[in-house]
Coordinates of C-alpha atoms in Angstrom, one line a residue:
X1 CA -29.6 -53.0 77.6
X2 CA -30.3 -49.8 80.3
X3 CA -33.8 -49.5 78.4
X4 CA -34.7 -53.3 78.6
X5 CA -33.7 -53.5 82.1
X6 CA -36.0 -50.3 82.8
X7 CA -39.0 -51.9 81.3
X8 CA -38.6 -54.9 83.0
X9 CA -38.3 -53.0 86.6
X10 CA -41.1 -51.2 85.9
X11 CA -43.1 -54.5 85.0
X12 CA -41.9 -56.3 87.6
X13 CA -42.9 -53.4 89.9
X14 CA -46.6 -53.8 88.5
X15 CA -48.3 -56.6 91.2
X16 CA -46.9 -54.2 94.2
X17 CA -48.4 -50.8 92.3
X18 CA -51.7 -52.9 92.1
X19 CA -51.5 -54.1 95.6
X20 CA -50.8 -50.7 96.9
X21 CA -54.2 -49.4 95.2
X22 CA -56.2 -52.3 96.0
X23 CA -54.7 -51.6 99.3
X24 CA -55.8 -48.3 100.0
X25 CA -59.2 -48.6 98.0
X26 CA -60.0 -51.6 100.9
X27 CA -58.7 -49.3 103.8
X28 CA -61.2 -46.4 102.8
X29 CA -65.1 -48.1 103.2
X30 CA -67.3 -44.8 104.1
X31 CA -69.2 -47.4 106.4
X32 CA -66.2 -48.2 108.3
X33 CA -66.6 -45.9 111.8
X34 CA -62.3 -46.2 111.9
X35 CA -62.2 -45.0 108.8
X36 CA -61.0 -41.8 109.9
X37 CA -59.1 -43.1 112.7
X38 CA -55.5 -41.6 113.1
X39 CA -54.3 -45.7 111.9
X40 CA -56.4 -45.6 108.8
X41 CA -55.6 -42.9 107.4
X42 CA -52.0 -43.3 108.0
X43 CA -52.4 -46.6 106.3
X44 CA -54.3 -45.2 103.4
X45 CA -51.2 -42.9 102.7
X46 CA -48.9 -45.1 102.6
X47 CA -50.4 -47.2 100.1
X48 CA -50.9 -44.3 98.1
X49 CA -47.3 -43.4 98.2
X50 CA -46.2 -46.3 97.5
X51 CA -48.9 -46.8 94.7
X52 CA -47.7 -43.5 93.3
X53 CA -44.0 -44.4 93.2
X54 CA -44.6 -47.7 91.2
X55 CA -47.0 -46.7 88.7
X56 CA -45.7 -46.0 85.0
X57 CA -47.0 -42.2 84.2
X58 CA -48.4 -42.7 80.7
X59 CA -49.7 -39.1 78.0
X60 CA -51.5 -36.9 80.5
X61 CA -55.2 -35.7 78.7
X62 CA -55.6 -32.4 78.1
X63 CA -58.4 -31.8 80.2
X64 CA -59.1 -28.3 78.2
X65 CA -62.9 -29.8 77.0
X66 CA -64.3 -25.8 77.4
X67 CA -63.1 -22.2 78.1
X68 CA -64.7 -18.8 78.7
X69 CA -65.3 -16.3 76.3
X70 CA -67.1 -12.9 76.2
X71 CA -68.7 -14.6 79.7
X72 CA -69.8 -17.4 77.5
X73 CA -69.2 -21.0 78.2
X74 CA -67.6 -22.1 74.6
X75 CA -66.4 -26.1 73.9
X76 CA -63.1 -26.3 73.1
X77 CA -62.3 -29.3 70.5
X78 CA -58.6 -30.8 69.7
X79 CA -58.1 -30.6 65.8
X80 CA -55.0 -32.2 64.1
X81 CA -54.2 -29.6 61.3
X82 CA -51.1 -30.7 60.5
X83 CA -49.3 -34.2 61.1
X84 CA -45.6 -35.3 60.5
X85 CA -44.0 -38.1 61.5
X86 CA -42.5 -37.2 64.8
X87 CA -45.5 -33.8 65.6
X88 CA -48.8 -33.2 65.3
X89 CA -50.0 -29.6 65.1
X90 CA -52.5 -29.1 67.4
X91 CA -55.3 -26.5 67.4
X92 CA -57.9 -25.9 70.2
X93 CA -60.9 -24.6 68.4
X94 CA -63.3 -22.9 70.3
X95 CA -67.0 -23.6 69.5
X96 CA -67.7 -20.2 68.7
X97 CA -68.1 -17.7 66.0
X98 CA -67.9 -13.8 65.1
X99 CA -64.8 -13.5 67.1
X100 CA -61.6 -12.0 65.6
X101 CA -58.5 -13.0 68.4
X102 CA -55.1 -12.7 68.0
X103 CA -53.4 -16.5 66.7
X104 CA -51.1 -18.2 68.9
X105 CA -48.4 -21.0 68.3
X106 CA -46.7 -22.3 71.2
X107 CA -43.6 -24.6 70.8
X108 CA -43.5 -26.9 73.1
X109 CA -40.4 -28.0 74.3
X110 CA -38.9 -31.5 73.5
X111 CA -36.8 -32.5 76.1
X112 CA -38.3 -35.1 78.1
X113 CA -42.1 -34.0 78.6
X114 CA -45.3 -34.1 76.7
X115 CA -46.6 -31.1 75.3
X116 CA -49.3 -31.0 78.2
X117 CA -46.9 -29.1 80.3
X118 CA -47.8 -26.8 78.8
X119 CA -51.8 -27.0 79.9
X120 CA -51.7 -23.9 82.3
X121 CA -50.3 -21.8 79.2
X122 CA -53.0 -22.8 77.0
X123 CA -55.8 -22.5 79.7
X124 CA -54.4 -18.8 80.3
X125 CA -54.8 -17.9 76.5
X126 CA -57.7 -19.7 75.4
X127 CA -60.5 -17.1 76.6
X128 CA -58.8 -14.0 74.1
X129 CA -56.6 -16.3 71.4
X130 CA -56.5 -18.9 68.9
X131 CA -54.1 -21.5 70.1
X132 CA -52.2 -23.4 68.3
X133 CA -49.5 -26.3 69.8
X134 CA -46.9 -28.4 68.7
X135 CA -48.2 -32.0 70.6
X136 CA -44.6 -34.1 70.2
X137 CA -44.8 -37.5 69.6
X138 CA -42.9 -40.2 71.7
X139 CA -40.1 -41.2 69.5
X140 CA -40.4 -45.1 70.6
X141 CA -43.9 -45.4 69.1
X142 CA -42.6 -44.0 65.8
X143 CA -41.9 -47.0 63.3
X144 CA -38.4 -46.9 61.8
X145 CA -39.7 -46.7 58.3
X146 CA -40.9 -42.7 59.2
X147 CA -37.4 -42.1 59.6
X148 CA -34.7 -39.8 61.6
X149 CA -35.2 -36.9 62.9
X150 CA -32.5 -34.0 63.2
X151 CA -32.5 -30.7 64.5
X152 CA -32.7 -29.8 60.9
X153 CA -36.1 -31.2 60.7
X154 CA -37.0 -29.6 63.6
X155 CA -36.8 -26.3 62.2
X156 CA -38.5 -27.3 58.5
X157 CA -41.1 -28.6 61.2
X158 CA -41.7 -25.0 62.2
X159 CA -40.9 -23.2 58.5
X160 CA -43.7 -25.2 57.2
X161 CA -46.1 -24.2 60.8
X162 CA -45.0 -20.7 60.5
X163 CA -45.9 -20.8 56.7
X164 CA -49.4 -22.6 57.4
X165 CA -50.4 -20.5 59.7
X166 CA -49.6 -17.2 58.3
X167 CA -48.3 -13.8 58.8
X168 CA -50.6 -12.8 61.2
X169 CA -48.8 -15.5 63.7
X170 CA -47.8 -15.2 67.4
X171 CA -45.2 -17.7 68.6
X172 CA -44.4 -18.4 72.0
X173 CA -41.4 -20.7 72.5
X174 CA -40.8 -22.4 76.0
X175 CA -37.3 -23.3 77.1
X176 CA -35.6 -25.9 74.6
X177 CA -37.0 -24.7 71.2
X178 CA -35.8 -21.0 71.8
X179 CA -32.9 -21.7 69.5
X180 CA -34.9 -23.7 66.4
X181 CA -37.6 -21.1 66.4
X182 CA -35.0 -18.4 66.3
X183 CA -33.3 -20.6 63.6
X184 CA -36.3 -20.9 61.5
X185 CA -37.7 -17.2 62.1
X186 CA -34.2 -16.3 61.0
X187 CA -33.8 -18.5 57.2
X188 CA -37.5 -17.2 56.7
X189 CA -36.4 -13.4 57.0
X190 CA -33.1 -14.7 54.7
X191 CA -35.7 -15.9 52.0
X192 CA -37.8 -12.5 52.4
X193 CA -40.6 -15.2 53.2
X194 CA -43.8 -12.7 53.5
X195 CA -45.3 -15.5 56.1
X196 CA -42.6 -14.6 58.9
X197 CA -44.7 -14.5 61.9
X198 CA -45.4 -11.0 63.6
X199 CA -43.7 -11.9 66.8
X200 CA -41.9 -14.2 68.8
X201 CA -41.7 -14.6 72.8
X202 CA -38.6 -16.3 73.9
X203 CA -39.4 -18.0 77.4
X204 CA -36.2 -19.5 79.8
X205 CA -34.6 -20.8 76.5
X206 CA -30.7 -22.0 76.2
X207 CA -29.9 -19.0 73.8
X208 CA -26.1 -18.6 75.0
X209 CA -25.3 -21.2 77.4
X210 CA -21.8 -19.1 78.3
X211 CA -23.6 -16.8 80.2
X212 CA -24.4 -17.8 83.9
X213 CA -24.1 -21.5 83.2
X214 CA -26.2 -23.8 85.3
X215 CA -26.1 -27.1 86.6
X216 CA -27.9 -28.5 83.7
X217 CA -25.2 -26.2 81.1
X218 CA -22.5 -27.4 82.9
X219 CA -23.7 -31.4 82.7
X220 CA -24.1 -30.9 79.1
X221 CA -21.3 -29.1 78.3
X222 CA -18.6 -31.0 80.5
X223 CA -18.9 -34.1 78.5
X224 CA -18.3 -34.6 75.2
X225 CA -20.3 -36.0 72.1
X226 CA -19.0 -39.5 72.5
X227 CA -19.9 -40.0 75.9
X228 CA -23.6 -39.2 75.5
X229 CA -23.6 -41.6 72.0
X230 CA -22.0 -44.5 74.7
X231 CA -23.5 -43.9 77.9
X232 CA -27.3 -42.4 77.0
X233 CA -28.3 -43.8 73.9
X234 CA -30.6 -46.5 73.9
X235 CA -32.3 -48.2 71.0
X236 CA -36.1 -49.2 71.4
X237 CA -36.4 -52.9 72.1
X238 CA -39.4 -55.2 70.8
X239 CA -43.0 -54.8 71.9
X240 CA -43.3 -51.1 70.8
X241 CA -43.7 -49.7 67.7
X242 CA -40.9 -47.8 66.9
X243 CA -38.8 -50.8 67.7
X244 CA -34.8 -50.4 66.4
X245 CA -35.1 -46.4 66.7
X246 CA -32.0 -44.7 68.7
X247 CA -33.6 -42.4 71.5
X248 CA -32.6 -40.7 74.3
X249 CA -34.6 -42.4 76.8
X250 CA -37.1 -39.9 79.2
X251 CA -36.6 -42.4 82.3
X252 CA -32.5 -41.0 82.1
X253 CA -34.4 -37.4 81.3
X254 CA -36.3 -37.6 84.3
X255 CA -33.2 -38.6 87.0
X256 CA -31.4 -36.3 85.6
X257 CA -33.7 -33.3 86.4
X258 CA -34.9 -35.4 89.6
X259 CA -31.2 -35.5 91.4
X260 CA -31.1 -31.9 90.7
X261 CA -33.3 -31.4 93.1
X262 CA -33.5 -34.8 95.1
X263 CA -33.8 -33.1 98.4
X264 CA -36.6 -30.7 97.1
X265 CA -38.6 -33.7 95.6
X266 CA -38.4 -36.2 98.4
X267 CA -39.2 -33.3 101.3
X268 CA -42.4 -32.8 98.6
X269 CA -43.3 -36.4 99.0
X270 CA -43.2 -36.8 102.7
X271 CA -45.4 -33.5 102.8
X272 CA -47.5 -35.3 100.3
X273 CA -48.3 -38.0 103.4
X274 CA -49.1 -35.8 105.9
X275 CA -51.4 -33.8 103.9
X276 CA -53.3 -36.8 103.5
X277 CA -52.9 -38.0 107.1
X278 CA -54.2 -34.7 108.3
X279 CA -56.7 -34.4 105.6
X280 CA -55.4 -31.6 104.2
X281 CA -57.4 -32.8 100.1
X282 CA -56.2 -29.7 98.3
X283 CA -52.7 -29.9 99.2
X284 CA -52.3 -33.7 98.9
X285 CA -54.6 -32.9 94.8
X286 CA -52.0 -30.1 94.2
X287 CA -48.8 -32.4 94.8
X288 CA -50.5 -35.7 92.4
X289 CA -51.3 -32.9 89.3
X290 CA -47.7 -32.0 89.5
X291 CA -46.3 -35.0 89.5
X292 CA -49.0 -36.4 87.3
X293 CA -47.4 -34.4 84.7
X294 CA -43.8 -34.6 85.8
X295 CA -43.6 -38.2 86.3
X296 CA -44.7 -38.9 82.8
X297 CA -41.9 -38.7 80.1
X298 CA -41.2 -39.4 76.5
X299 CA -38.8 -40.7 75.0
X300 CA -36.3 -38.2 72.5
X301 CA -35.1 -39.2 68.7
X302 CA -31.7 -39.6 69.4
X303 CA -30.0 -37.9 66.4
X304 CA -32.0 -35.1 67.3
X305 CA -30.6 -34.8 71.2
X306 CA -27.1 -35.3 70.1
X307 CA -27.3 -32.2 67.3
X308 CA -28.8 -30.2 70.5
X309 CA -25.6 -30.8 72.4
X310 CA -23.6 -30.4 70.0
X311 CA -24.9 -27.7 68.5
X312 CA -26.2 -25.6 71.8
X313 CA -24.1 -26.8 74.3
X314 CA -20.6 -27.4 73.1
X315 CA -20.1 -25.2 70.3
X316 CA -22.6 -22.3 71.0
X317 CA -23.0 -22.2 67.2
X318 CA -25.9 -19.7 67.5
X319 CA -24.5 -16.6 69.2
X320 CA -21.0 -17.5 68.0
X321 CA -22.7 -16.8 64.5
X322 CA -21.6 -20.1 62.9
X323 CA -24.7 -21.8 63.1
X324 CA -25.8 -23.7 59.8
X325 CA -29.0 -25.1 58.7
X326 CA -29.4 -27.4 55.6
X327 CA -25.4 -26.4 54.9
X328 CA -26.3 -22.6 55.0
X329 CA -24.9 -19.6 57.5
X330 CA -27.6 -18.4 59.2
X331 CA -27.4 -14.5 60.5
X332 CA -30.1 -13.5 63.2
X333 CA -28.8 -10.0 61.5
X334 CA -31.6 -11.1 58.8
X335 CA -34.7 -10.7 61.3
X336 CA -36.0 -7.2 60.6
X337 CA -39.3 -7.0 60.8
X338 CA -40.4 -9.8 63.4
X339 CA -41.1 -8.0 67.3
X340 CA -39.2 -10.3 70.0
X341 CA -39.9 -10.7 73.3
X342 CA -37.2 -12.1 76.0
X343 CA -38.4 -13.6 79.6
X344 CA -36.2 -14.7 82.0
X345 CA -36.9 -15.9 85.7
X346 CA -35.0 -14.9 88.6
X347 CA -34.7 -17.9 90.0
X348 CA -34.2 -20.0 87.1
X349 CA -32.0 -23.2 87.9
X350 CA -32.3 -24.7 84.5
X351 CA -31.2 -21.6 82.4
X352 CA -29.4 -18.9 83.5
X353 CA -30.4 -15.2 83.4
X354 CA -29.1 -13.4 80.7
X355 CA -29.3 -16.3 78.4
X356 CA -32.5 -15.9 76.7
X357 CA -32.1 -12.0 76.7
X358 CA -28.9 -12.1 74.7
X359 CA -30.9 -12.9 71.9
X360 CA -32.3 -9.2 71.5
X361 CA -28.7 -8.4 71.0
X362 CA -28.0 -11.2 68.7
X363 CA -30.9 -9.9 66.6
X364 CA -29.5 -6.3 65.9
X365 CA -31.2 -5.1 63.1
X366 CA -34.7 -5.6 65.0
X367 CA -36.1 -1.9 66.1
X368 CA -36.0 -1.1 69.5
X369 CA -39.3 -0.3 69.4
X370 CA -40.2 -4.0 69.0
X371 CA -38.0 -5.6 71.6
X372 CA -38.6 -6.3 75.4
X373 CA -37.3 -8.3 78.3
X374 CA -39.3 -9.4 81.5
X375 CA -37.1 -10.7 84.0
X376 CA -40.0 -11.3 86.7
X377 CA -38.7 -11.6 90.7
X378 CA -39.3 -14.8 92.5
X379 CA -40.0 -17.0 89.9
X380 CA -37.8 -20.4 89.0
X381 CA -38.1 -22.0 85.5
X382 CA -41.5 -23.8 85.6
X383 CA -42.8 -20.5 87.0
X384 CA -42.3 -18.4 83.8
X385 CA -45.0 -20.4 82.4
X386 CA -46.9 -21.4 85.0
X387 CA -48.2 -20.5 88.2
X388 CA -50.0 -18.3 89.8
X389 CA -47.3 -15.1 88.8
X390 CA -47.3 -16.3 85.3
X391 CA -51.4 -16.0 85.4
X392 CA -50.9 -12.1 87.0
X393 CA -48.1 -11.0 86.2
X394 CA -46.2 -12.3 83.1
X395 CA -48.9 -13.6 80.4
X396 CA -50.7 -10.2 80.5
X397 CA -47.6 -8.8 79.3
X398 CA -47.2 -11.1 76.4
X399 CA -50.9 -10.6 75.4
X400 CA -49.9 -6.7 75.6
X401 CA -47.2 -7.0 73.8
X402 CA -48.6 -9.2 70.7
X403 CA -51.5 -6.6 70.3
X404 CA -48.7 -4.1 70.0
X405 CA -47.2 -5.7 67.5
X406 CA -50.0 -7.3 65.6
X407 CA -49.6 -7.5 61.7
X408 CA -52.9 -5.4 60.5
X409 CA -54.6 -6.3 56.7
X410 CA -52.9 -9.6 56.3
X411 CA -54.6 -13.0 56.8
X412 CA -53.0 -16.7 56.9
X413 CA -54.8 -19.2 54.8
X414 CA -57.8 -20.9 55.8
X415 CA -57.1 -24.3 56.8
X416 CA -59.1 -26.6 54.6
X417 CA -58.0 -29.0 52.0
X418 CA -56.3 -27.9 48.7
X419 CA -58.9 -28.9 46.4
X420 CA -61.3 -26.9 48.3
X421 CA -59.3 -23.4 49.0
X422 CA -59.0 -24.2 44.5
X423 CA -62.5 -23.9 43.9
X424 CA -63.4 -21.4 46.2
X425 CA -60.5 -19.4 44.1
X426 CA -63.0 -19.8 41.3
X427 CA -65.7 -17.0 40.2
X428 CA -69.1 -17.9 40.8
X429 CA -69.9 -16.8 37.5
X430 CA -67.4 -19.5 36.0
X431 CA -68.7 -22.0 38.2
X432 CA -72.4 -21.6 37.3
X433 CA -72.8 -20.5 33.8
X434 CA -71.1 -23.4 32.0
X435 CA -73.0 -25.9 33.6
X436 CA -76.4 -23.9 32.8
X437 CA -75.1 -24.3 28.8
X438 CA -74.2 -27.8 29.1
X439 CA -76.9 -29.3 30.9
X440 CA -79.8 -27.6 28.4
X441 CA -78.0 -29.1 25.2
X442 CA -77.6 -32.6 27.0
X443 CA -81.5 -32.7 28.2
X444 CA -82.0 -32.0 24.0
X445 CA -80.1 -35.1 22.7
X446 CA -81.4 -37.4 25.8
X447 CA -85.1 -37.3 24.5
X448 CA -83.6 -38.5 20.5
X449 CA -82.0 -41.2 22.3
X450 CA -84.7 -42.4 24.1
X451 CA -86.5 -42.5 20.7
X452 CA -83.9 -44.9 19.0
X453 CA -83.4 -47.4 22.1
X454 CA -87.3 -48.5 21.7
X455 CA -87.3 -49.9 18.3
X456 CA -83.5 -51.4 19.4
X457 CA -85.7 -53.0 21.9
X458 CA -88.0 -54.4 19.7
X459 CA -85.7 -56.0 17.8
X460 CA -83.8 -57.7 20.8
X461 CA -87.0 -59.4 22.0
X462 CA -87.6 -61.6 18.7
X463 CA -83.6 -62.5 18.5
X464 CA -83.7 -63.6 21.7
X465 CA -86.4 -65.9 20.4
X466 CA -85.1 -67.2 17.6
X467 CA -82.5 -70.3 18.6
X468 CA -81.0 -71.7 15.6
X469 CA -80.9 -68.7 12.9
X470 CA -79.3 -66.8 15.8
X471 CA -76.2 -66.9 13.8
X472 CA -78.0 -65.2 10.4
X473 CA -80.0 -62.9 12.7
X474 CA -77.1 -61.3 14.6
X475 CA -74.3 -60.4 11.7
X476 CA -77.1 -57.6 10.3
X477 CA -78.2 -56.7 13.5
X478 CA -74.8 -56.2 14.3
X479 CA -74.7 -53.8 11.5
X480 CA -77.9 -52.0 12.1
X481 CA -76.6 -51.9 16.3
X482 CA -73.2 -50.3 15.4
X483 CA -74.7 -46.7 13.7
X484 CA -77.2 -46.9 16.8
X485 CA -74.4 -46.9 19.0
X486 CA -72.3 -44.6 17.4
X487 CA -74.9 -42.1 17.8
X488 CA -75.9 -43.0 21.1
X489 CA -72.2 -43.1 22.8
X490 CA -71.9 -39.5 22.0
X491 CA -76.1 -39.1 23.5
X492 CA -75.0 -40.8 26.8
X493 CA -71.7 -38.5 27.2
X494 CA -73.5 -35.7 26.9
X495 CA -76.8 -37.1 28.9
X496 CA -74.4 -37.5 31.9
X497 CA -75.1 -35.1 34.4
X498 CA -72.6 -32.1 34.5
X499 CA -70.3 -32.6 37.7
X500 CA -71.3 -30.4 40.6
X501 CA -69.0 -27.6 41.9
X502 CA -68.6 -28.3 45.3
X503 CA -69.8 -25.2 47.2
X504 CA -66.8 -23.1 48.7
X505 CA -66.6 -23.6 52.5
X506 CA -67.1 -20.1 54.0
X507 CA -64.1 -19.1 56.4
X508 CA -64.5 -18.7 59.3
X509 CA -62.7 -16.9 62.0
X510 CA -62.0 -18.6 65.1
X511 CA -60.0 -17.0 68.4
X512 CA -56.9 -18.0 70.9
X513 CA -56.7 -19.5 73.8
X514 CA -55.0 -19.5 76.9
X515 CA -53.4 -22.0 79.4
X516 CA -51.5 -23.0 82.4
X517 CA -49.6 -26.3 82.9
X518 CA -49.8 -28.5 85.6
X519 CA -46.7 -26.8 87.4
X520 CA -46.3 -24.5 90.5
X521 CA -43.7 -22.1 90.9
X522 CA -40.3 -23.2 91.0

């Protein structure tokens, strides 16, 4: 019902959004001499605020189409490597080759956004890495037929992106998916999987929610399961494609974090009017990329939001140590071998310091010599990763500390289709000297047969003549046709061209990127 009504708000408030922009398109002709008159540009604002608060923020683009490299302008394409049902694994090749960078996943965080936040964070990496993303899918355009989605699946999601990828991986993990990707790096040490990536960098994430709770910990923990299964659980109504799924609705995500800060967000939007009332353009083009990006939210599976409170929030199952995946224990103890990286911001309202950094401590048996925390001064939750600070100050210590801890002589696979990555698996030698022998042998019998099929030709014209004796005639040709065509089935078999090896796709190496999101400092 709460979802239904939403849409129908949001349609109704579709003739005044279009009004608005009509509205202020009129008000600005570059003819006009009152155009910049004190009373037209006040008008012009206020249609744009207005316009702004009734449109319906739909997928931001990327708007990452090229990047720097080596001082080169290099095109930057979006390639789907991997697609499930609720995620698309997203890679932003460079149009370059000969370079060797370091190979980057970031996990993007599902809780409300799209995986563009994260823009400024892939901009930043994109000139020295190879960056990978995981681009979530809103969970009302997924059709009930691709079924649920757990926090389970969540972290298979990442075993089987951690696997692809390879050994020589770097994750980053932003906020929410801390405790999956710790999850997942964890049951991969368990299994002594060799394809364990070589680091992980834990960014504002909801490790241990006991320490320093926040408003946010304190909203999700102060309730309990039923009241969030009641109360913000909607299922998707007709006219979109995943119609019947349960979600957790981003319109409830987005008042949530919104009345957080009400006072903070509505002092934003009356500074937005003067800027453009005083012409201040970069200002005014500062606050709409924000809120671009912040306005527009997706909707989350709902079986998947209720494990995450459950799980995270009222049982702490993770630093309690009683965390299970797939009905197994899983220790952080197992995590050996992987370097971790902890990065907290001072002013961080969403999740409290200490929270993220209790995971080097969680994960004991990791050397010293491959953990670190950053807990950087002045900067709030969007600020750890993005912003100008994150820019200076905190992703050149990330990019420092994957080079340190960089997996030398081992290579993930290349990303090309099975069949392919078979055959190029096959010697040369096997691939060409067979078809050498057979096609010398079948060029031998194809001459005999041509021999025999004249003379069956010349006795197929006069039966085709002959009307009535057709009968007579075609019992003993019949019997001279079938030894012809007992020798010529085998002729034709052989006569058929040998199938071509497909020629192995060289490899080739491609590097990171880097990014920032649309987000200042909090």
């Amino acid at each position: 019902m709460l979802y239904r009504m939403n849409a129908h708000f949001m349609e109704a408030m579709r003739p005044v959004h279009v009004l608005a922009r009509m509205s202020r398109q009129f008000l600005y002709q570059p003819l006009n001499p009152l155009n910049y008159s004190l009373t037209f540009r006040t008008m012009r604002a206020g249609m744009e605020l207005v316009e702004r608060l009734t449109d319906c923020y739909e997928e931001p683009a990327w708007e990452l189409d090229s990047t720097e490299v080596n001082g080169e302008d290099v095109a930057v394409h979006y390639d789907v490597v991997l697609s499930k049902p609720y995620c698309n694994l997203l890679h932003f090749r460079r149009d370059i080759e000969g370079v060797n960078h370091p190979k980057v996943l970031m996990i993007a965080p599902l809780s409300g956004h799209y995986a563009t936040l994260l823009r400024g964070t892939v901009r930043e990496f994109l000139p020295d890495h190879e960056v990978y993303i995981t681009d979530w899918k809103n969970a009302r355009d997924v059709p009930m037929a691709d079924g649920t989605f757990h926090f389970d699946d969540y972290v298979d999601y990442l075993i089987e992106m951690f696997r692809l990828l390879g050994p020589d991986l770097h994750v980053m993990a932003v906020c929410q998916p801390c405790v999956p990707a710790m999850v997942a790096a964890s049951v991969m040490a368990a299994e002594n999987d060799p394809r364990l990536p070589a680091s992980m960098v834990l960014m504002g994430g909801p490790i241990d929610v006991r320490i320093n709770p926040t408003e946010v910990n304190d909203y999700a923990s102060g309730k309990d399961l039923e009241w969030f299964e009641d109360n913000v659980i909607c299922r998707v109504p007709r006219g979109f494609k995943g119609r019947g799924q349960l979600v957790y609705p981003g319109f409830i995500q987005l008042s949530g974090f919104m009345s957080m800060n009400l006072d903070t967000h509505i002092s934003k939007h009356f500074k937005f009017f003067t800027d453009l009332v005083k012409g201040d353009g970069d200002s005014a083009e500062s606050h709409r990329m924000f809120y671009n990006e912040y306005l527009a939210v997706m909707d989350m599976p709902a079986h998947y939001y209720l494990d995450t409170i459950r799980r995270v929030f009222l049982e702490q199952a993770l630093p309690r140590g009683e965390m299970e995946f797939r009905g197994r224990k899983v220790d952080l103890k197992s995590i050996k071998t992987m370097a971790l990286m902890t990065i907290e911001g001072e002013l961080d309202d969403i999740t409290g310091r200490g929270q993220t950094a209790c995971a080097l401590d969680l994960c004991s048996n990791v050397p010293a010599s491959k953990k670190l925390h950053v807990e950087e001064e002045g900067v709030g939750h969007y600020g750890i990763f993005n912003g100008r600070k994150f820019r200076e100050l905190i992703a050149p210590k990330i990019k420092a500390f994957m080079a340190q801890n960089a997996v030398e002589g081992l290579q993930a696979p290349s990303l090309v289709k099975p069949e392919v990555q078979a055959l190029e698996q096959v010697p040369a030698e096997v691939l060409e000297m067979p078809v050498a022998e057979v096609v010398e042998p079948v060029a031998e019998v194809a001459e005999p047969v041509a021999e025999v099929a004249e003379p069956v030709a010349e006795v197929a014209e006069p039966v085709a003549e002959v009307a009535e004796p057709v009968a007579e005639v075609v019992e003993p040709v019949a019997e001279v046709v079938e030894p012809v065509a007992e020798v010529a089935e085998p002729a034709v078999e052989a006569s058929e061209p040998a199938p071509q090896a497909e020629p192995a796709k060289p490899r080739r190496t491609r590097k990171k990127p880097a990014a920032d999101a649309p987000g200042t400092d909090a």
